[in-house]
N, CA and C of each residue as an Amber inpcrd file, in Angstrom:
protein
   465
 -95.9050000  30.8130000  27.1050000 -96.4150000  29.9300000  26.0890000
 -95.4580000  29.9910000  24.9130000 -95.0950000  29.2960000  24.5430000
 -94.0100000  28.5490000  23.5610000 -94.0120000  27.3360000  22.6780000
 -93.6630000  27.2200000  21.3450000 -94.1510000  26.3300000  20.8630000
 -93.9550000  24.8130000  21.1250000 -94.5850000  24.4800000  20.9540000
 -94.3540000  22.5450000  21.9470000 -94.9960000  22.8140000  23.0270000
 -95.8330000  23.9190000  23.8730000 -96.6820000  23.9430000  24.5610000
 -98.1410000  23.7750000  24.4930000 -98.7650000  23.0570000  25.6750000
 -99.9640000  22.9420000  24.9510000-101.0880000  24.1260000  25.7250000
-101.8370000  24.3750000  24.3790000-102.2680000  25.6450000  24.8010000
-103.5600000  25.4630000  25.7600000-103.6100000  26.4810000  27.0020000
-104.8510000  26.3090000  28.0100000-106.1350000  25.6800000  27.2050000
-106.8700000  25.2040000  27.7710000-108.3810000  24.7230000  27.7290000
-109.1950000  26.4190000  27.9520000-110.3640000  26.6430000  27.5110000
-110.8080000  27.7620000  28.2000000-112.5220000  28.0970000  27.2340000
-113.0000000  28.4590000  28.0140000-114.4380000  29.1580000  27.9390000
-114.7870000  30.4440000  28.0240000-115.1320000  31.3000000  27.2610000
-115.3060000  32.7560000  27.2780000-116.6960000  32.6280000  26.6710000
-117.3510000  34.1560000  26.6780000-118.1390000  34.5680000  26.0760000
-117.9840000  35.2850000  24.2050000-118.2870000  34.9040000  23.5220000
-117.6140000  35.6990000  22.3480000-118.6750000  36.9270000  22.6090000
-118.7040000  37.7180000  20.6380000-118.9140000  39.0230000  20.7200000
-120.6620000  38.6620000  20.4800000-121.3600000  37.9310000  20.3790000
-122.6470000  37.8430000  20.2350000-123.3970000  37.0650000  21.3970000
-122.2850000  37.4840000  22.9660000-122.7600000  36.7000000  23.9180000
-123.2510000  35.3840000  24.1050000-122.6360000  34.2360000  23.6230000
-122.5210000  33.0840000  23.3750000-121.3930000  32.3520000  24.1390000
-121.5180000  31.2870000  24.4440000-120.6320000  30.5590000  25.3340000
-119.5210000  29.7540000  24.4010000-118.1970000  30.3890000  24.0600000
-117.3230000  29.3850000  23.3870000-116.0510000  28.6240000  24.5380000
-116.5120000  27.3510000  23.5990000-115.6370000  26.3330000  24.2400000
-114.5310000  26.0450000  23.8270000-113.3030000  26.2510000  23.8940000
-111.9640000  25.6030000  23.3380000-112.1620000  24.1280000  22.6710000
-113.0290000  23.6800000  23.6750000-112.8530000  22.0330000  23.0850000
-113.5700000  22.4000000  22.0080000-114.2690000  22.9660000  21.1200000
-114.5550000  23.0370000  19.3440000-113.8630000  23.1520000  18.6020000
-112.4440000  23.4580000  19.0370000-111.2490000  23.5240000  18.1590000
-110.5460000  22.3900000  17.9630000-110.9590000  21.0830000  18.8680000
-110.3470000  20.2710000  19.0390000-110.3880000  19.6760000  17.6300000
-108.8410000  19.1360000  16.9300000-108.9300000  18.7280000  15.6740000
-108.4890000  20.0560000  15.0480000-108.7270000  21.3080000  14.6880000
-108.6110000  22.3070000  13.8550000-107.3300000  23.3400000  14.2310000
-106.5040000  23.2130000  13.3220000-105.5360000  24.4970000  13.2910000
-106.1590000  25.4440000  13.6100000-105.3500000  26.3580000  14.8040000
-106.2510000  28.1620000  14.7240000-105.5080000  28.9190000  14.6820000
-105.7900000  30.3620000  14.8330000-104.7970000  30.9500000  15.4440000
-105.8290000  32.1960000  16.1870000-105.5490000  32.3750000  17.3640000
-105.4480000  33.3320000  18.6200000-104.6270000  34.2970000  18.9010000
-104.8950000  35.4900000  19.0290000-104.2560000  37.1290000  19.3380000
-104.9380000  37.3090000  20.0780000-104.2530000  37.7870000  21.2090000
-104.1540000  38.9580000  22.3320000-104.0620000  40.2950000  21.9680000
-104.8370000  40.6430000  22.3630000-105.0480000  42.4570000  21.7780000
-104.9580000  43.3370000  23.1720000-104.7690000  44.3950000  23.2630000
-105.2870000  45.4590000  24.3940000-106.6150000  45.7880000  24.4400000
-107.0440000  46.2310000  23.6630000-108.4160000  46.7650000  23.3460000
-109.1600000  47.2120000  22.5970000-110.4600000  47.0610000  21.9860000
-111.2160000  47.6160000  21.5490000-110.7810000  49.2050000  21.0030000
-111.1740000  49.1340000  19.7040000-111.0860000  50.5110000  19.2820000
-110.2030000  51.1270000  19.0410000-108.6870000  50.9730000  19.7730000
-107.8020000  51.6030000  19.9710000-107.2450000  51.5060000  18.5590000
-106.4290000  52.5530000  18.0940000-105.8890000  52.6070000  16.3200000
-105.0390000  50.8940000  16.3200000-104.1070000  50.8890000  17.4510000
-102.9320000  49.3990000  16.7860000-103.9280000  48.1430000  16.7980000
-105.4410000  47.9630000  17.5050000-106.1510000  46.7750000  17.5330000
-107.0430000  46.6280000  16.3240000-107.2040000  48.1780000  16.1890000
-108.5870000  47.8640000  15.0450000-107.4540000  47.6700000  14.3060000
-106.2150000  48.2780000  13.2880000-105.6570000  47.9680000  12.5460000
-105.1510000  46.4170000  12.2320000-105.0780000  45.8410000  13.7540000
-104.3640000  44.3790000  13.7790000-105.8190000  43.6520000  13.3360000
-107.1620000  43.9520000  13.7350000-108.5790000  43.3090000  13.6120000
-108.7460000  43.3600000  12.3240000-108.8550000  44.6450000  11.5180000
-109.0650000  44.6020000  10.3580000-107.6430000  43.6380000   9.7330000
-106.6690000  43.7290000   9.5130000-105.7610000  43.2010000   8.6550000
-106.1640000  41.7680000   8.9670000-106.3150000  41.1010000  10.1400000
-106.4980000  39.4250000  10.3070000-107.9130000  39.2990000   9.2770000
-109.1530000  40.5340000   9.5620000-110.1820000  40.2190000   8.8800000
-110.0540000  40.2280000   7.1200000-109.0180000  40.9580000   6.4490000
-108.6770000  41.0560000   5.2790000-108.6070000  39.8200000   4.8930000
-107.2860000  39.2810000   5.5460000-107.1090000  37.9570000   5.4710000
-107.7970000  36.6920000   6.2050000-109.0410000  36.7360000   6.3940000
-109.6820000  35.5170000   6.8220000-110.0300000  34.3320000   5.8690000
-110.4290000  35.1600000   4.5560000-110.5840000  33.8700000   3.6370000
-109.8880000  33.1090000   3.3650000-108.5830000  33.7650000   3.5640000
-107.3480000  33.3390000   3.0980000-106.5270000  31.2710000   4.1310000
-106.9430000  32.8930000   5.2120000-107.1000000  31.2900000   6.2950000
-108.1350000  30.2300000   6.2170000-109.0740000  30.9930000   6.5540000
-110.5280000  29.6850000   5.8990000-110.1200000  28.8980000   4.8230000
-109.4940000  29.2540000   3.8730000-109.1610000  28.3980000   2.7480000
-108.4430000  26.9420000   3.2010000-107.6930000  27.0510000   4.4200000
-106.9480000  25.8470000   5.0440000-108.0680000  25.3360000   6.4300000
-108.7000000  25.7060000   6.4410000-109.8490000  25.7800000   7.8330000
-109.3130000  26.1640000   8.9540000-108.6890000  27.3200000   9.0640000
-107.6820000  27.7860000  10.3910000-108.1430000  29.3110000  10.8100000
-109.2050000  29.0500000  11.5330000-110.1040000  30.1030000  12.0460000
-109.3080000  31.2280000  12.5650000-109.7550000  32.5400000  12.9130000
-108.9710000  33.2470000  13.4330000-109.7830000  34.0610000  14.6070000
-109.1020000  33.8560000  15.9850000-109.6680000  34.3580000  17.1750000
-109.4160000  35.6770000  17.9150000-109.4810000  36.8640000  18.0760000
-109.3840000  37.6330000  19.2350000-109.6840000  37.4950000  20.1990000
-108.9170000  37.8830000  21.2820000-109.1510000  37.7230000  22.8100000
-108.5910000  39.1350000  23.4130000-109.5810000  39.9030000  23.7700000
-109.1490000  41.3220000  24.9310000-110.2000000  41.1360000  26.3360000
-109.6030000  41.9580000  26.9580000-110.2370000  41.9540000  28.1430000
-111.9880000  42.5290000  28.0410000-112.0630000  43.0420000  27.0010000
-113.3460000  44.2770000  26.6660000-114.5760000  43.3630000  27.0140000
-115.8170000  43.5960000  27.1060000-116.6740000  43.1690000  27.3030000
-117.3790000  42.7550000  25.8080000-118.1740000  41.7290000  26.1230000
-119.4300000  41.0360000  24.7790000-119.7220000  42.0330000  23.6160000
-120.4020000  43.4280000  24.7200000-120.7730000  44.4920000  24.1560000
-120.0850000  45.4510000  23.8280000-118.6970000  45.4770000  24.2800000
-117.9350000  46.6720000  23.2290000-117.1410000  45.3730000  21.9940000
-117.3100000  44.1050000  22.2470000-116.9420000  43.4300000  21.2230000
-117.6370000  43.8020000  19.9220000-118.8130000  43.4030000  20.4350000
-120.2030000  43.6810000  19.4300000-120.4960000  44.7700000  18.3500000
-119.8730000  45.9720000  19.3880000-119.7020000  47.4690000  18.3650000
-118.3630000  47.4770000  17.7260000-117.2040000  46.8080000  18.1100000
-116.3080000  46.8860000  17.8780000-116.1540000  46.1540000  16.5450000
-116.6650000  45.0450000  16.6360000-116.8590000  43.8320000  15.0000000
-117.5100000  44.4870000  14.5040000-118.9860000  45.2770000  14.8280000
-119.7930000  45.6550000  13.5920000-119.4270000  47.4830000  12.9860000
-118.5570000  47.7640000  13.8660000-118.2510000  49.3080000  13.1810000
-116.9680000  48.9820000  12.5650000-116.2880000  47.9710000  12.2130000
-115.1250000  47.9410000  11.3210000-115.5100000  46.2900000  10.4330000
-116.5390000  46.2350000  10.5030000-116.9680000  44.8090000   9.6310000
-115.7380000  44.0260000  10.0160000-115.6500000  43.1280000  11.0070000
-114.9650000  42.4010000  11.2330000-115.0610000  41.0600000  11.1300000
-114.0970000  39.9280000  10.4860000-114.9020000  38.3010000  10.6370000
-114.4310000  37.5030000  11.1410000-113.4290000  38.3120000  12.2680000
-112.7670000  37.3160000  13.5570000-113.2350000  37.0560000  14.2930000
-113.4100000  36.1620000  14.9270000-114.8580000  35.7000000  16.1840000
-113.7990000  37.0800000  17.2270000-114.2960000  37.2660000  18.1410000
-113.5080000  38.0670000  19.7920000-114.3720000  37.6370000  20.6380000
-113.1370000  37.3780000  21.2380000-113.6450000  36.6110000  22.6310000
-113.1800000  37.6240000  23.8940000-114.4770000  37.6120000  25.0620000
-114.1290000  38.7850000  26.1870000-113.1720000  37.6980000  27.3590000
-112.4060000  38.3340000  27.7590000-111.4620000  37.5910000  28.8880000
-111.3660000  38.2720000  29.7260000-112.9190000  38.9650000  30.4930000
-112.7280000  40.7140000  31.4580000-111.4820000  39.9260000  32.7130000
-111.5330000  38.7600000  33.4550000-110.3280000  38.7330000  34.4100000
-109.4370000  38.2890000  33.9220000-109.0690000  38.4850000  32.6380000
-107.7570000  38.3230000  31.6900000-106.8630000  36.7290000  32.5900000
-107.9590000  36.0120000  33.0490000-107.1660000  34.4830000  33.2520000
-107.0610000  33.7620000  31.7700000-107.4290000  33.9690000  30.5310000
-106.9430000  33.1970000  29.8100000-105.5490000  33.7180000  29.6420000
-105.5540000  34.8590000  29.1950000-104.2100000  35.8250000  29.1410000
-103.2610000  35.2860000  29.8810000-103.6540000  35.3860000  31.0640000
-102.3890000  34.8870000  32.0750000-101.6030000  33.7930000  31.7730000
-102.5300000  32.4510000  31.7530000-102.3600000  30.8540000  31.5460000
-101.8420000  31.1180000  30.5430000-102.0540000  32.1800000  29.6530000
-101.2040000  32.3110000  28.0700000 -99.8500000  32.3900000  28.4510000
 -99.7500000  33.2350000  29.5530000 -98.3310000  33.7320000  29.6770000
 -98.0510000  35.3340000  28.9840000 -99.3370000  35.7290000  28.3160000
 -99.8820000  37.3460000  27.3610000 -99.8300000  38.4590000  28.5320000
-100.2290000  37.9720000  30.0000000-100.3310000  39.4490000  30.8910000
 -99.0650000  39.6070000  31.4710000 -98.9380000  41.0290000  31.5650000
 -97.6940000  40.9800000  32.4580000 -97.6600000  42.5300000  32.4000000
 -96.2740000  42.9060000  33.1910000 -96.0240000  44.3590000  32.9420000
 -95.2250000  45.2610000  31.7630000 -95.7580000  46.0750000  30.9130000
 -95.3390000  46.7970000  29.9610000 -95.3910000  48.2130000  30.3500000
 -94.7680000  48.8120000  29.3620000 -95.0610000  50.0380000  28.9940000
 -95.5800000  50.8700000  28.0660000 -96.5700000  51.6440000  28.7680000
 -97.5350000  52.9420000  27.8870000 -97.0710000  54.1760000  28.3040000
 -96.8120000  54.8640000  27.6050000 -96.9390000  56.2600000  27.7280000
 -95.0940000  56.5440000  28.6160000 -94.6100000  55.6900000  28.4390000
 -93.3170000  56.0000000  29.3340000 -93.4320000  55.0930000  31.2150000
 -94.7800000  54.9620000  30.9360000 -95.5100000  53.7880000  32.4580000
 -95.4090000  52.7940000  32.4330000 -94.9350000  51.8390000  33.3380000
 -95.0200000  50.6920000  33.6080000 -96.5060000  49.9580000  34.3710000
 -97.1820000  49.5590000  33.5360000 -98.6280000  49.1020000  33.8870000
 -98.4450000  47.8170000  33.6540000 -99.5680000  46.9170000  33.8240000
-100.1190000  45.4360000  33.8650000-101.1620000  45.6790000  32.6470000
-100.9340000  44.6850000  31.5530000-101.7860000  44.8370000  30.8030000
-101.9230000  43.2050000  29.6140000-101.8830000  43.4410000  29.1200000
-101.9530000  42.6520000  27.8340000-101.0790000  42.8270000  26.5430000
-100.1570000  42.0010000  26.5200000 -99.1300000  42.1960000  25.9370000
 -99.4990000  41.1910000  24.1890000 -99.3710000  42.5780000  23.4980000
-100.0490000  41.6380000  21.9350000 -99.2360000  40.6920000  21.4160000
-100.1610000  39.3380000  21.5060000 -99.2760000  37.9150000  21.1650000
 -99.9820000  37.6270000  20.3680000 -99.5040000  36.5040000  19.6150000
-100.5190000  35.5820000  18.3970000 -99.7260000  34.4710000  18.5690000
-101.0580000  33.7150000  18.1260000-100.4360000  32.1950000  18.5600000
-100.9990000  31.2700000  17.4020000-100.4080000  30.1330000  16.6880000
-100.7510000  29.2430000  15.9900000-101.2830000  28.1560000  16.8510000
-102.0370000  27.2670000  17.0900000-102.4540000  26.1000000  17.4440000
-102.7240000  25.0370000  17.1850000-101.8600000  23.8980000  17.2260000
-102.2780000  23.2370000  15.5190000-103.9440000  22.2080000  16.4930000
-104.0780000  21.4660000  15.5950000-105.3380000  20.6390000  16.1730000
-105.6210000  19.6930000  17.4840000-104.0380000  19.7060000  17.7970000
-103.9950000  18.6110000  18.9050000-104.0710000  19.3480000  20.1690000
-104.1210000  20.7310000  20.2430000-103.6320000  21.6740000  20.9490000
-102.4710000  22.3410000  21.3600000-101.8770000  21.8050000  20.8740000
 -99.9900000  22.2790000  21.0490000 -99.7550000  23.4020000  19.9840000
 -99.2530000  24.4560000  20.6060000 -98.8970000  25.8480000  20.0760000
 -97.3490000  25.4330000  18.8600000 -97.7770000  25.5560000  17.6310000
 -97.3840000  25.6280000  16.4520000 -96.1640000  26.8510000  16.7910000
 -96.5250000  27.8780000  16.4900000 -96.0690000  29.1400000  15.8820000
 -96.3980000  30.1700000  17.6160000 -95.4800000  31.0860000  17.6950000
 -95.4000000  31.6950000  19.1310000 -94.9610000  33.3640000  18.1820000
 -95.5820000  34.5410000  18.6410000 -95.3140000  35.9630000  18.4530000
 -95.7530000  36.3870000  19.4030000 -94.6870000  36.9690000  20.2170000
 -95.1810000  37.8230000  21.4510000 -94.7360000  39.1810000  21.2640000
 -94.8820000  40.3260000  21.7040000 -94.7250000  41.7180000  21.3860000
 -94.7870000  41.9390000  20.4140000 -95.9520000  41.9600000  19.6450000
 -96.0400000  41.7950000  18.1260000 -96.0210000  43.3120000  17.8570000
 -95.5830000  43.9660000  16.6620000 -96.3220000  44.9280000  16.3510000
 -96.9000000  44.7180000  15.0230000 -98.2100000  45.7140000  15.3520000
 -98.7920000  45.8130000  14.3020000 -99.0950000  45.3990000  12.5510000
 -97.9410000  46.6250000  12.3140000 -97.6700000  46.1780000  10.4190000
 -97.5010000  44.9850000  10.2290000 -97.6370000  44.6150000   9.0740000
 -97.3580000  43.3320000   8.5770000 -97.6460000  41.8690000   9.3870000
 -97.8470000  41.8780000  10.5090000 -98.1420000  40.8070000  11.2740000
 -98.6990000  39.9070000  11.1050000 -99.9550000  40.3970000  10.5850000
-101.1780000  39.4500000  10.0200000-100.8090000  38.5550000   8.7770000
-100.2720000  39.3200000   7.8690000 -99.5980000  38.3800000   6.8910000
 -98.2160000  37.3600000   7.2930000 -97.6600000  37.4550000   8.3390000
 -96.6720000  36.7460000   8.6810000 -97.2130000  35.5410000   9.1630000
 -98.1600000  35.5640000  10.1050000 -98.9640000  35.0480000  10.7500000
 -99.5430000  33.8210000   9.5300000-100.4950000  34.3520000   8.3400000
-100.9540000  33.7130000   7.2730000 -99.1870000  32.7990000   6.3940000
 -98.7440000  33.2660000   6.3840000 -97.2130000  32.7680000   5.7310000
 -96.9750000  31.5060000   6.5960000 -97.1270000  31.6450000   8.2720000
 -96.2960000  30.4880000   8.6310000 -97.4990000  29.3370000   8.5410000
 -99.2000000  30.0270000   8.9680000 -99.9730000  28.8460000   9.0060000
-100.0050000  28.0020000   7.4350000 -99.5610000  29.2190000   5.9720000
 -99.6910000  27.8390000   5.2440000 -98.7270000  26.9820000   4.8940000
 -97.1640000  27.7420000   5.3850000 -96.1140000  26.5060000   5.6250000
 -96.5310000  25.3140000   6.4990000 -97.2080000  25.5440000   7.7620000
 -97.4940000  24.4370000   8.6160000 -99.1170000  23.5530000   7.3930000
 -99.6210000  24.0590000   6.6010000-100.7880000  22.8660000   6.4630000
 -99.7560000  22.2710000   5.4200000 -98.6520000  22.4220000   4.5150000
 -98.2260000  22.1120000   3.4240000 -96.9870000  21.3840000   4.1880000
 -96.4720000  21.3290000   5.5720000 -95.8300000  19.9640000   5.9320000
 -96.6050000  18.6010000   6.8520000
């Protein structure tokens, strides 16, 4: 996934077990991250920093989404033990991931595993991917992320 691509269609469950539809975005700038997981120090850090900055985005109406493989219910503890105000969405057979082009093989621990490789993605309203970060790390991200979406509402 690359920018000038248009980003998958897709249906998940978010974190309050609810059925979200991609097509509600239709019309609205977003932006979407791929995470590993729940809990882990680099996700909550990446969760909280997007949640710091949510108003910031709301201010342009450019929602901000998580997507891990985790389930409804470790979403659920996961938003409410770090006050979070990013919707997360569960993707347990990580097919959105894929169609993202987000799964693949990395490395943990010195291992080469299959996992979820942390991306963020801009989307502008028509569905075509704006802005592309794949192997993101952590620091500062979230604000880079906020930098390019308000260059894109101000052209």
């Amino acid at each position: 996934m690359d920018v000038g691509d248009r980003f998958p269609g897709f249906v998940l469950m978010d974190e309050n077990g609810e059925r979200f539809d991609s097509r509600s975005l239709e019309g609205v700038r977003h932006v979407i991250y791929f995470y590993p997981r729940d809990g882990t120090p680099g996700c909550t850090r990446e969760a909280q920093d997007f949640s710091s900055l949510y108003p910031k985005f709301m201010l342009r109406n450019i929602p901000v989404i998580g997507v891990s493989r985790d389930t409804v219910e470790s979403h659920r503890k996961f938003k409410d033990a770090n006050s979070l105000k990013v919707k997360l969405l569960s993707d347990p057979d990580h097919g959105l991931a894929e169609s993202a082009g987000v799964w693949g093989a990395k490395t943990m621990y010195g291992k080469e595993v299959q996992g979820t490789i942390r991306s963020t993605f801009i989307v502008g309203g028509d569905g075509v991917v704006e802005a592309a970060w794949k192997g993101v790390k952590v620091p500062s991200h979230a604000e880079k992320v906020l930098e390019k979406a308000v260059s894109l509402t101000k052209a």
